[in-house]
GROMACS .gro file of C-alpha atoms in nm:
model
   90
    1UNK     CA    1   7.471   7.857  10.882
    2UNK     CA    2   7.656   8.182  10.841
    3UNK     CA    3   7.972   8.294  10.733
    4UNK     CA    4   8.179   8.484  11.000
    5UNK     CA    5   8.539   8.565  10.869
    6UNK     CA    6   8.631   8.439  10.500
    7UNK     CA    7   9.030   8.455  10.403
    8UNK     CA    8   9.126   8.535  10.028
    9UNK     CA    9   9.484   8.527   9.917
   10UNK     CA   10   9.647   8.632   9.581
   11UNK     CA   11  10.013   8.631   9.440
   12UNK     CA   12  10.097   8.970   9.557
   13UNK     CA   13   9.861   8.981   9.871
   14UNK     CA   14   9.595   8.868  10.142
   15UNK     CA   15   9.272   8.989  10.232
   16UNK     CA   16   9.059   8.909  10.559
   17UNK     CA   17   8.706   9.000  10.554
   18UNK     CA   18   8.501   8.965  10.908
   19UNK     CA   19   8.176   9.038  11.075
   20UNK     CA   20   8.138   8.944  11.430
   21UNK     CA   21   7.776   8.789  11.521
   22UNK     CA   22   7.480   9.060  11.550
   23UNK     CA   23   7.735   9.348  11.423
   24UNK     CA   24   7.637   9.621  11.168
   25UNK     CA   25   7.995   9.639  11.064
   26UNK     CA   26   8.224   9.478  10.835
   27UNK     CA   27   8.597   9.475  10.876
   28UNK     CA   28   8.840   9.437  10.548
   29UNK     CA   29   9.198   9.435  10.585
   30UNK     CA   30   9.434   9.371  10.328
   31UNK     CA   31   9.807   9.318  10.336
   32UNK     CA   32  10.026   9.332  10.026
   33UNK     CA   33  10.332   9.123  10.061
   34UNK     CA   34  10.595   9.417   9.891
   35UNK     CA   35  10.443   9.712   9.867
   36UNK     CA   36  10.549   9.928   9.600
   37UNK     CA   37  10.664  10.289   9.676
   38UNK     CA   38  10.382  10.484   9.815
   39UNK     CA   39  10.154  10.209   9.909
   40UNK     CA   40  10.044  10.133  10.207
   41UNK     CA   41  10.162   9.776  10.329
   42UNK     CA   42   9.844   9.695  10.505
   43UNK     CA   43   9.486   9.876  10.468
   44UNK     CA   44   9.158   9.815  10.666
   45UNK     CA   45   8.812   9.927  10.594
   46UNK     CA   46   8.509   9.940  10.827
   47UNK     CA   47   8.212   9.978  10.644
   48UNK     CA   48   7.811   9.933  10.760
   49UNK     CA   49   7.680   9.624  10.657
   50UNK     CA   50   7.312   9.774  10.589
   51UNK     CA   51   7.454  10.117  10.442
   52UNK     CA   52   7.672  10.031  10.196
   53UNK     CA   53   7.553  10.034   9.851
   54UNK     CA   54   7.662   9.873   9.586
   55UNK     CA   55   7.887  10.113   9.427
   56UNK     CA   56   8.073  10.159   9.748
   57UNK     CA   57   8.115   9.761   9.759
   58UNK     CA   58   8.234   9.755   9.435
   59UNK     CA   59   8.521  10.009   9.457
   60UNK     CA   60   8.615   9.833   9.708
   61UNK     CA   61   8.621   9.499   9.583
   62UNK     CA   62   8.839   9.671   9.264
   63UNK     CA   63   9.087   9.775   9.541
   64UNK     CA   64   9.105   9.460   9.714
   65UNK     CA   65   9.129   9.252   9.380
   66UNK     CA   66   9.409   9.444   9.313
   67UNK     CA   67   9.645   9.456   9.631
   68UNK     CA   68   9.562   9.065   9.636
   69UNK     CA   69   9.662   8.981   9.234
   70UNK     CA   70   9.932   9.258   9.213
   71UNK     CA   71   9.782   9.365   8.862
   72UNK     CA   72   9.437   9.576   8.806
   73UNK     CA   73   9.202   9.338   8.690
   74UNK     CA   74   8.919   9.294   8.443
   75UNK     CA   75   8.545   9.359   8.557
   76UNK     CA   76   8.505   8.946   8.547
   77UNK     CA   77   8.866   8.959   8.800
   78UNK     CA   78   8.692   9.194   9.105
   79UNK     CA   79   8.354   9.043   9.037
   80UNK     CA   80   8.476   8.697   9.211
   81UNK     CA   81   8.630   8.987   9.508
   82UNK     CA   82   8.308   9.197   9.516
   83UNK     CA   83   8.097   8.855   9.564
   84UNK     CA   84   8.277   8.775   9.868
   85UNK     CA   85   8.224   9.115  10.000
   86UNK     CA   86   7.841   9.091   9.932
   87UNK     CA   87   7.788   8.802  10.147
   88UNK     CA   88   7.888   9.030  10.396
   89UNK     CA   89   7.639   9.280  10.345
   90UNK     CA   90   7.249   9.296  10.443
   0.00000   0.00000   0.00000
């Protein structure tokens, strides 16, 4: 068993994170439901699911944990976010 797409939602926003079968990348996009002024409304990122350390994944996951709660969270609050992302990742 695998897991293709996975769809996480928040208060303030909704993430989709996908990788199609035999692909060596990973599609995030995120959609915040208001956007406040100077934010981007909806955001993708296409990264390489066998180069993309750990770091990377985890700046991510802050960025997505955030557009979908509507607050910056606590390391424990993206940790459940960067998870996700990791069973995306080789």
């Amino acid at each position: 068993m695998r897991t293709k797409r996975i769809e996480l939602e928040g208060p303030a926003g909704h993430v989709a994170i996908e990788r199609q079968r035999g692909g060596n990348t990973v599609r995030i996009d995120s959609i915040i439901a208001e956007p406040g002024k100077g934010e981007q409304a909806w955001k993708t990122w296409e990264i390489d699911a066998k180069g993309t350390d750990d770091t990377e994944l985890f700046w991510i996951a802050t960025e997505v944990q955030r557009r979908c709660d509507g607050v910056v969270g606590t390391n424990g609050d993206v940790d459940g976010y960067y998870r996700e992302l990791q069973r995306f990742i080789d």
